[in-house]
Short mmCIF file of N, CA and C in Angstrom, two decimals:
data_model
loop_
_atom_site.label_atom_id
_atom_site.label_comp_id
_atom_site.label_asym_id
_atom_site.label_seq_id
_atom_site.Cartn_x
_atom_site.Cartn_y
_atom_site.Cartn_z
N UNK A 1 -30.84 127.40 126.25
CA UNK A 1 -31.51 126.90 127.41
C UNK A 1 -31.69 125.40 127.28
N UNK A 2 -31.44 124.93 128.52
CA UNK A 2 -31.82 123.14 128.09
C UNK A 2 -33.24 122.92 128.21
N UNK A 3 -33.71 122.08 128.13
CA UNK A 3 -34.72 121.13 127.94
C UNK A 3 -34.62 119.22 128.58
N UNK A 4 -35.61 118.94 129.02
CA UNK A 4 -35.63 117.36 129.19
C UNK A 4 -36.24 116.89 128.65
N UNK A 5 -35.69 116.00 128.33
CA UNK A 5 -36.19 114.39 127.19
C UNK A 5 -35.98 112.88 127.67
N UNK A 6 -37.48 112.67 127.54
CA UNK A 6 -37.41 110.84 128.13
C UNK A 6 -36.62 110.33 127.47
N UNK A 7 -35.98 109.58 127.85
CA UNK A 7 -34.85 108.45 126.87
C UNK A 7 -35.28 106.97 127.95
N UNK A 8 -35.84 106.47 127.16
CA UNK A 8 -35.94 104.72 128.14
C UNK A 8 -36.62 105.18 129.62
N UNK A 9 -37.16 106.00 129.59
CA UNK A 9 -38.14 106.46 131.22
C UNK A 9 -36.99 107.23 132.13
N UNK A 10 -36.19 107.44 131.33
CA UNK A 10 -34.78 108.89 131.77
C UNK A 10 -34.70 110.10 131.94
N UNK A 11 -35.30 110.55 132.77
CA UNK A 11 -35.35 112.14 132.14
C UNK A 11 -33.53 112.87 132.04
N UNK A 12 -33.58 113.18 130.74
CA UNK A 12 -32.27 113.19 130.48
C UNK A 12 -32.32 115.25 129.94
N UNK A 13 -31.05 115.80 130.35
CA UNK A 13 -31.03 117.60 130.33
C UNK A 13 -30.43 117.41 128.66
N UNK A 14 -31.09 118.13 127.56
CA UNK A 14 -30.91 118.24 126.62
C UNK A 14 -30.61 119.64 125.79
N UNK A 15 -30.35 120.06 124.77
CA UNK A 15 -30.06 121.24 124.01
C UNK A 15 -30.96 121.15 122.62
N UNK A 16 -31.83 122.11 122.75
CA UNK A 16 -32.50 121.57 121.08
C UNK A 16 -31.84 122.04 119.98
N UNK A 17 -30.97 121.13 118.92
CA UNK A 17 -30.31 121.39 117.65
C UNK A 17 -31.18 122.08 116.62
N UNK A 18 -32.41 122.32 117.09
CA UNK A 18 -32.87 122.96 115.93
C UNK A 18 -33.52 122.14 114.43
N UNK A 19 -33.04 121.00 114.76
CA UNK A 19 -33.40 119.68 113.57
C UNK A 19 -34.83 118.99 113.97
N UNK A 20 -35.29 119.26 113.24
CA UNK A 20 -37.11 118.91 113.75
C UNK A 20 -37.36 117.42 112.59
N UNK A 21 -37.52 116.46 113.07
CA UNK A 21 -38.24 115.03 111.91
C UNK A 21 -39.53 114.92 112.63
N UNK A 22 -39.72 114.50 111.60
CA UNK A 22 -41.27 113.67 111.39
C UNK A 22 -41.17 112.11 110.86
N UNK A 23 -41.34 111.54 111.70
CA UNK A 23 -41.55 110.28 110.82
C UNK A 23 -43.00 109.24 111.14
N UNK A 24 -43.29 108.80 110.29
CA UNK A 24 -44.49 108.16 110.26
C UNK A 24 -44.50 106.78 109.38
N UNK A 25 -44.71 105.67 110.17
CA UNK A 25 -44.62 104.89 109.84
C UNK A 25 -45.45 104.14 109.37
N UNK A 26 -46.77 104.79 109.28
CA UNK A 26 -47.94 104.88 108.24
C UNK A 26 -48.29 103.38 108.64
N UNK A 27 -48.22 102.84 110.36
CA UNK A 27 -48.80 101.50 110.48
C UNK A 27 -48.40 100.14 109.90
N UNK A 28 -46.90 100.08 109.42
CA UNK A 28 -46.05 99.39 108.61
C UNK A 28 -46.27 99.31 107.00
N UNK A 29 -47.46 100.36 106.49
CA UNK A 29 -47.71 100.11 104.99
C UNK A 29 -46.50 100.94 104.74
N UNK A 30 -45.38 99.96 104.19
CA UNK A 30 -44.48 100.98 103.72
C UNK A 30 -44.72 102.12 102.53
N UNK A 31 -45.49 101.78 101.61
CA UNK A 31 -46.13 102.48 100.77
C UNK A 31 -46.62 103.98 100.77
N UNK A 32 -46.76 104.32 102.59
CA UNK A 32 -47.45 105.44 103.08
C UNK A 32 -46.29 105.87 103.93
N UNK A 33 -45.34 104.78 104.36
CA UNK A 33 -44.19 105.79 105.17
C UNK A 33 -43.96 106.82 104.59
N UNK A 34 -43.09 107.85 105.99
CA UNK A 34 -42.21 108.76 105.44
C UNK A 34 -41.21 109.35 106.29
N UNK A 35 -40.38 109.47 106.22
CA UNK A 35 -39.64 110.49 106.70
C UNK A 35 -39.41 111.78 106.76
N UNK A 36 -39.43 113.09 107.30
CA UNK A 36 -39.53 114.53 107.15
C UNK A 36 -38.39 115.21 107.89
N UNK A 37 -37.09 115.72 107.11
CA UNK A 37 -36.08 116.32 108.30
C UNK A 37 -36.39 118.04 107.88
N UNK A 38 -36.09 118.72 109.03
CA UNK A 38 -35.52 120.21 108.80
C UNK A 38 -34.84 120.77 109.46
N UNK A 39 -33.96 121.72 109.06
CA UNK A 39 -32.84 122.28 109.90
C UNK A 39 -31.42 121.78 109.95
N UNK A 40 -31.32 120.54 109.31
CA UNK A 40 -30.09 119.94 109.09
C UNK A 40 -29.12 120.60 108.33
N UNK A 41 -29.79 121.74 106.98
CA UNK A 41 -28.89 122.44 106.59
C UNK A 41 -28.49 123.71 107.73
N UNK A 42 -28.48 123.61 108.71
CA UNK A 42 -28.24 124.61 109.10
C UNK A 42 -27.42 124.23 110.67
N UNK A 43 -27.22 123.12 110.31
CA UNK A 43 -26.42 122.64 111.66
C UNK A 43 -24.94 121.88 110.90
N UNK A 44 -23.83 122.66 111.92
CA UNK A 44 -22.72 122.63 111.53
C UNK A 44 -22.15 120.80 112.31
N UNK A 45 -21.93 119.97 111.02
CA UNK A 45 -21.72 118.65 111.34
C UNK A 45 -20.21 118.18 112.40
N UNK A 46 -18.91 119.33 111.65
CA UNK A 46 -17.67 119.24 111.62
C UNK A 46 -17.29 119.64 113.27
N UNK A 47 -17.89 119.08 114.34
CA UNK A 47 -17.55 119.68 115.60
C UNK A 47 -16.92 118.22 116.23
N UNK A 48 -16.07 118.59 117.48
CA UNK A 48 -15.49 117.28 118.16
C UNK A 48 -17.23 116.41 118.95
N UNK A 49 -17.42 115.26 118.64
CA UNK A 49 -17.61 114.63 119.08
C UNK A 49 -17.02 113.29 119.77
N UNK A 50 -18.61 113.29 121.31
CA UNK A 50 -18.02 112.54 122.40
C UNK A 50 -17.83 111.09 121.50
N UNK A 51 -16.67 109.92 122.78
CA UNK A 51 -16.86 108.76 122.36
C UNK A 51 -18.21 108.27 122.50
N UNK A 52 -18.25 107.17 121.88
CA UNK A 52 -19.45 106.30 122.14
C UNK A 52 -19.59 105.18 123.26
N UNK A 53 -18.66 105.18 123.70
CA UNK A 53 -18.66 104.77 124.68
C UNK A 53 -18.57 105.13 126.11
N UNK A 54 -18.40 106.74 126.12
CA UNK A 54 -18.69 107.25 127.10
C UNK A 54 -19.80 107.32 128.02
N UNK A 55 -19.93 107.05 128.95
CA UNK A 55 -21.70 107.60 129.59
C UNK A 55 -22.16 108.59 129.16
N UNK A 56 -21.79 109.61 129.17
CA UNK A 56 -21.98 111.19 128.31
C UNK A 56 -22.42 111.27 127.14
N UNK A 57 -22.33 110.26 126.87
CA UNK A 57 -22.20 110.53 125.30
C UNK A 57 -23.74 109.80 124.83
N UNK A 58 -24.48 108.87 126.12
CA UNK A 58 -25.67 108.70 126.21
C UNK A 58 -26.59 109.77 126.40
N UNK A 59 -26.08 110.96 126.49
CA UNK A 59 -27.23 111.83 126.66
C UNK A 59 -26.94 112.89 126.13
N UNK A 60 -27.98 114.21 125.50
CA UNK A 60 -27.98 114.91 124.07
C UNK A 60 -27.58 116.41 125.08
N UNK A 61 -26.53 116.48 125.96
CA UNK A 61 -26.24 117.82 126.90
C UNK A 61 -24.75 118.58 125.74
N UNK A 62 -24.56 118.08 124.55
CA UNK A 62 -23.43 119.09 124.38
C UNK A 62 -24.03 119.97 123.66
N UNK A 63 -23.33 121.39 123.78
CA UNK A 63 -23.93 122.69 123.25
C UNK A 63 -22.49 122.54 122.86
N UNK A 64 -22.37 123.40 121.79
CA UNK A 64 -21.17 124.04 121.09
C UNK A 64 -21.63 125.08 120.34
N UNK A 65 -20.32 126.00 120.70
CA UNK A 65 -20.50 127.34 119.74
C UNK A 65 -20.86 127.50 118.29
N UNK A 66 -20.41 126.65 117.92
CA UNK A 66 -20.19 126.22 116.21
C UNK A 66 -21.72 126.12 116.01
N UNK A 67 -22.54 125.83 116.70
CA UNK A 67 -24.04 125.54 116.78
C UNK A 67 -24.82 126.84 117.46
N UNK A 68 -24.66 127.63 117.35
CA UNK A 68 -25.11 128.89 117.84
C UNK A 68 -25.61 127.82 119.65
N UNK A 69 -24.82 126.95 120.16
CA UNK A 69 -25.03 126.98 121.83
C UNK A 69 -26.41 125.54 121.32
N UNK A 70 -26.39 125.13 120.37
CA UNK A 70 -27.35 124.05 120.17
C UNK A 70 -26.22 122.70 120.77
#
């Protein structure tokens, strides 16, 4: 099922990959940053991706099988 996500005040139709971060920038004390990923092991990297220079390719709408439709 899609989902929308602001991008720059965009509401843009998205697919959730299942990859959840956290990041916290602990107010610039780098000392307290952090970063937090999950789900990355479980998302298949090796799929055709769009150009980058496509318009399309500005917004997070590809599902692929290889991704259980993420």
């Amino acid at each position: 099922h899609k989902e929308t996500t602001k991008v720059n005040a965009v509401k843009l139709a998205t697919v959730p990959t299942g990859i959840d971060i956290q990041l916290d920038s602990a107010e610039g004390n780098l000392d307290r940053a952090f970063i937090d990923a999950t789900g990355c092991d479980n998302y298949n990297y090796d799929v055709d991706w769009q150009s980058t220079t496509a318009l399309i390719a500005l917004s997070l709408t590809r599902a692929d099988a290889l991704n259980d439709n993420r």
